[in-house]
Amino acid sequence: MESTTDDQQHTVMFDSDNIQQTGGGTHDSSSRWQKATYDAKSIRQKITFSGRKFDVKTLPVDLYRVYETLKIRSGEEYALTNVFMIRTAIELHRAWHNTLLTAKILQQLKDKFQVRMTWELGVIKLKFHVEDGSHELQYKVPYDYDSEYQDLYMKIAVAYLDGHMTVHQALIYQSDTKRGKHTAKSGLFIRDFPGRLLVYPLEAGT
């Protein structure tokens, strides 16, 4: 189990409207990564689960094991923040395979919440070193063409960074997003067959 570490405090704002994508890739990631604004009010309005808690039993076995260890050592919120960072990195990388962008948001989360984690982001394989290497997690993350999905994960991370939602809310929103609860029907169509067949030629061309 693996991850990456650093300590400072920054707040990154991400403007999904300024991202231009072709075939799931990004044009000039440095210009995309900028202090942008997002409608925090609108994202908060979608959060109708303020009293709910994230169900950790839905986590993969390896990630749940790390969560349990961190919860005993450093408390539930710290443990869940580690889980949130790893899930965020996987889903950001899945759609864009943009190492710099993924590393940037991870660093912001690490600095803000003082997480003892380091990471290695490859083209396909992601490694996370948790608690200064006491745990290492490795994931193979295949490319997936899905820009809206990507933008939502970035907005969730920024909202958590800026204190507009708790870690429980952020994790629940991630799970709901992955289940398609915040995606238009047209977006859901291309995520599954037969609509997915329309995407493969675009993926092959990028």
Coordinates of C-alpha atoms in Angstrom, one line a residue:
M1 CA 0.0 0.0 0.0
E2 CA 1.6 3.4 -1.0
S3 CA 1.3 7.2 -0.9
T4 CA 3.3 10.7 -0.8
T5 CA 4.0 13.5 1.8
D6 CA 4.5 17.4 2.0
D7 CA 3.5 20.2 4.4
Q8 CA 2.2 23.7 3.5
Q9 CA -1.2 25.2 3.2
H10 CA -2.8 26.2 -0.1
T11 CA -6.3 26.2 -1.5
V12 CA -6.6 25.2 -5.1
M13 CA -9.6 26.4 -7.1
F14 CA -10.5 24.6 -10.3
D15 CA -12.6 25.9 -13.1
S16 CA -14.1 23.0 -15.0
D17 CA -15.5 25.5 -17.6
N18 CA -12.0 26.4 -18.6
I19 CA -11.1 22.8 -19.5
Q20 CA -11.1 21.9 -23.1
Q21 CA -10.9 18.2 -23.7
T22 CA -10.5 16.1 -26.8
G23 CA -10.9 12.4 -26.6
G24 CA -10.7 12.6 -22.8
G25 CA -7.2 14.2 -22.8
T26 CA -6.4 17.8 -21.8
H27 CA -4.8 20.6 -23.7
D28 CA -2.0 22.3 -21.8
S29 CA -2.5 21.1 -18.2
S30 CA -0.5 24.0 -16.8
S31 CA -3.0 26.5 -18.2
R32 CA -5.8 24.4 -16.8
W33 CA -4.5 24.4 -13.4
Q34 CA -5.3 27.9 -12.2
K35 CA -7.1 29.7 -9.4
A36 CA -10.6 29.3 -10.7
T37 CA -13.9 29.7 -9.1
Y38 CA -16.7 27.2 -8.7
D39 CA -20.2 27.6 -7.6
A40 CA -19.9 26.4 -4.0
K41 CA -23.5 27.2 -3.3
S42 CA -24.8 25.0 -6.1
I43 CA -22.7 22.0 -5.0
R44 CA -23.8 22.4 -1.4
Q45 CA -27.4 22.5 -2.6
K46 CA -26.9 19.0 -4.0
I47 CA -25.8 17.7 -0.7
T48 CA -28.9 16.4 0.9
F49 CA -27.1 14.0 3.1
S50 CA -25.8 16.3 5.9
G51 CA -26.8 13.8 8.6
R52 CA -25.5 10.7 6.9
K53 CA -22.2 9.0 7.5
F54 CA -20.0 7.3 4.9
D55 CA -20.3 3.5 5.0
V56 CA -16.7 2.3 5.3
K57 CA -17.8 -1.3 4.8
T58 CA -18.2 -0.4 1.1
L59 CA -14.4 0.1 0.8
P60 CA -12.2 -2.5 -0.9
V61 CA -10.6 -4.9 1.6
D62 CA -7.1 -3.4 1.3
L63 CA -8.3 0.2 1.8
Y64 CA -10.6 -0.7 4.6
R65 CA -7.7 -2.4 6.4
V66 CA -5.6 0.8 6.1
Y67 CA -8.6 2.8 7.3
E68 CA -9.0 0.7 10.4
T69 CA -5.3 1.1 11.3
L70 CA -5.3 4.8 10.8
K71 CA -8.6 5.2 12.8
I72 CA -7.0 3.6 15.8
R73 CA -3.8 5.6 15.5
S74 CA -5.1 9.1 14.5
G75 CA -8.9 9.2 14.6
E76 CA -11.7 8.6 12.1
E77 CA -11.5 11.9 10.3
Y78 CA -7.8 11.5 9.5
A79 CA -8.4 7.9 8.4
L80 CA -11.2 9.0 6.1
T81 CA -9.2 11.8 4.6
N82 CA -6.5 9.3 3.6
V83 CA -9.3 7.2 2.0
F84 CA -10.7 10.3 0.2
M85 CA -7.3 11.2 -1.2
I86 CA -6.6 7.8 -2.6
R87 CA -10.1 7.6 -4.2
T88 CA -9.7 11.1 -5.6
A89 CA -6.3 10.3 -7.1
I90 CA -7.6 7.1 -8.7
E91 CA -10.6 8.7 -10.3
L92 CA -8.8 11.8 -11.5
H93 CA -6.1 9.8 -13.0
R94 CA -8.6 7.4 -14.6
A95 CA -10.1 10.0 -16.9
W96 CA -7.1 12.3 -17.6
H97 CA -4.0 10.3 -16.9
N98 CA -2.6 13.7 -16.0
T99 CA 0.0 13.1 -13.4
L100 CA 0.8 16.8 -12.7
L101 CA -2.9 17.7 -12.1
T102 CA -3.5 14.7 -9.9
A103 CA -0.4 15.3 -7.9
K104 CA -1.3 19.0 -7.4
I105 CA -4.7 18.3 -5.8
L106 CA -3.2 15.5 -3.7
Q107 CA -0.5 17.9 -2.4
Q108 CA -3.1 20.5 -1.5
L109 CA -5.1 17.9 0.4
K110 CA -2.0 16.6 2.1
D111 CA -0.9 20.1 3.2
K112 CA -4.3 21.2 4.3
F113 CA -5.0 18.2 6.5
Q114 CA -1.4 17.3 7.4
V115 CA -1.6 13.8 6.0
R116 CA 1.4 11.6 6.2
M117 CA 1.3 10.2 2.8
T118 CA 3.5 10.0 -0.3
W119 CA 2.6 8.7 -3.8
E120 CA 4.1 7.6 -7.1
L121 CA 1.9 8.3 -10.1
G122 CA 2.7 6.4 -13.2
V123 CA 0.9 6.2 -16.5
I124 CA -1.1 3.1 -15.4
K125 CA 0.1 2.2 -11.9
L126 CA -0.5 4.4 -8.8
K127 CA 1.3 3.7 -5.5
F128 CA 0.5 5.2 -2.2
H129 CA 2.7 5.1 0.9
V130 CA 0.6 5.7 4.0
E131 CA 2.0 6.8 7.4
D132 CA 5.6 7.2 6.1
G133 CA 5.6 3.8 4.5
S134 CA 3.9 1.7 7.1
H135 CA 1.3 0.8 4.5
E136 CA 1.6 0.6 0.7
L137 CA -1.3 0.5 -1.7
Q138 CA -0.9 -0.2 -5.4
Y139 CA -3.5 0.2 -8.1
K140 CA -3.6 -0.3 -11.9
V141 CA -5.8 2.5 -13.3
P142 CA -6.9 2.0 -16.9
Y143 CA -7.7 5.0 -19.0
D144 CA -11.4 5.9 -19.2
Y145 CA -13.0 8.6 -21.3
D146 CA -15.4 10.5 -19.1
S147 CA -14.9 14.3 -18.7
E148 CA -18.0 15.1 -16.6
Y149 CA -17.2 12.5 -14.1
Q150 CA -13.7 13.9 -13.8
D151 CA -14.9 17.5 -13.3
L152 CA -17.2 16.4 -10.5
Y153 CA -14.4 14.6 -8.6
M154 CA -12.3 17.7 -8.9
K155 CA -15.1 19.9 -7.6
I156 CA -15.7 17.6 -4.6
A157 CA -12.0 17.7 -3.7
V158 CA -12.0 21.5 -3.9
A159 CA -15.2 21.8 -1.8
Y160 CA -13.6 19.6 0.9
L161 CA -10.4 21.6 0.8
D162 CA -12.4 24.8 1.3
G163 CA -14.5 23.5 4.1
H164 CA -17.8 23.4 2.2
M165 CA -18.4 19.8 3.1
T166 CA -17.2 17.3 5.7
V167 CA -15.1 14.2 4.8
H168 CA -18.2 12.0 5.2
Q169 CA -20.2 14.2 2.8
A170 CA -17.3 14.3 0.3
L171 CA -17.0 10.5 0.3
I172 CA -20.7 10.0 0.0
Y173 CA -20.8 12.5 -2.9
Q174 CA -18.0 10.5 -4.6
S175 CA -19.9 7.3 -4.2
D176 CA -23.1 8.9 -5.5
T177 CA -21.2 10.3 -8.5
K178 CA -19.7 7.0 -9.4
R179 CA -23.2 5.5 -9.3
G180 CA -24.3 8.1 -11.8
K181 CA -26.7 10.0 -9.5
H182 CA -25.3 13.4 -10.6
T183 CA -24.9 12.6 -14.3
A184 CA -27.2 13.4 -17.1
K185 CA -28.9 10.5 -19.0
S186 CA -26.7 11.3 -22.0
G187 CA -23.6 10.9 -19.9
L188 CA -24.9 7.6 -18.4
F189 CA -25.5 6.3 -21.9
I190 CA -21.8 6.5 -23.0
R191 CA -20.7 4.9 -19.7
D192 CA -22.2 1.6 -20.5
F193 CA -23.0 -0.6 -23.5
P194 CA -24.1 -0.1 -26.1
G195 CA -23.3 3.6 -25.8
R196 CA -19.8 2.8 -24.7
L197 CA -19.1 1.5 -28.2
L198 CA -19.3 5.1 -29.5
V199 CA -16.4 6.1 -27.2
Y200 CA -13.9 3.4 -28.2
P201 CA -12.9 5.1 -31.6
L202 CA -12.2 8.3 -29.7
E203 CA -10.1 6.5 -27.2
A204 CA -8.1 4.8 -29.9
G205 CA -7.4 8.2 -31.6
T206 CA -5.9 9.8 -28.5

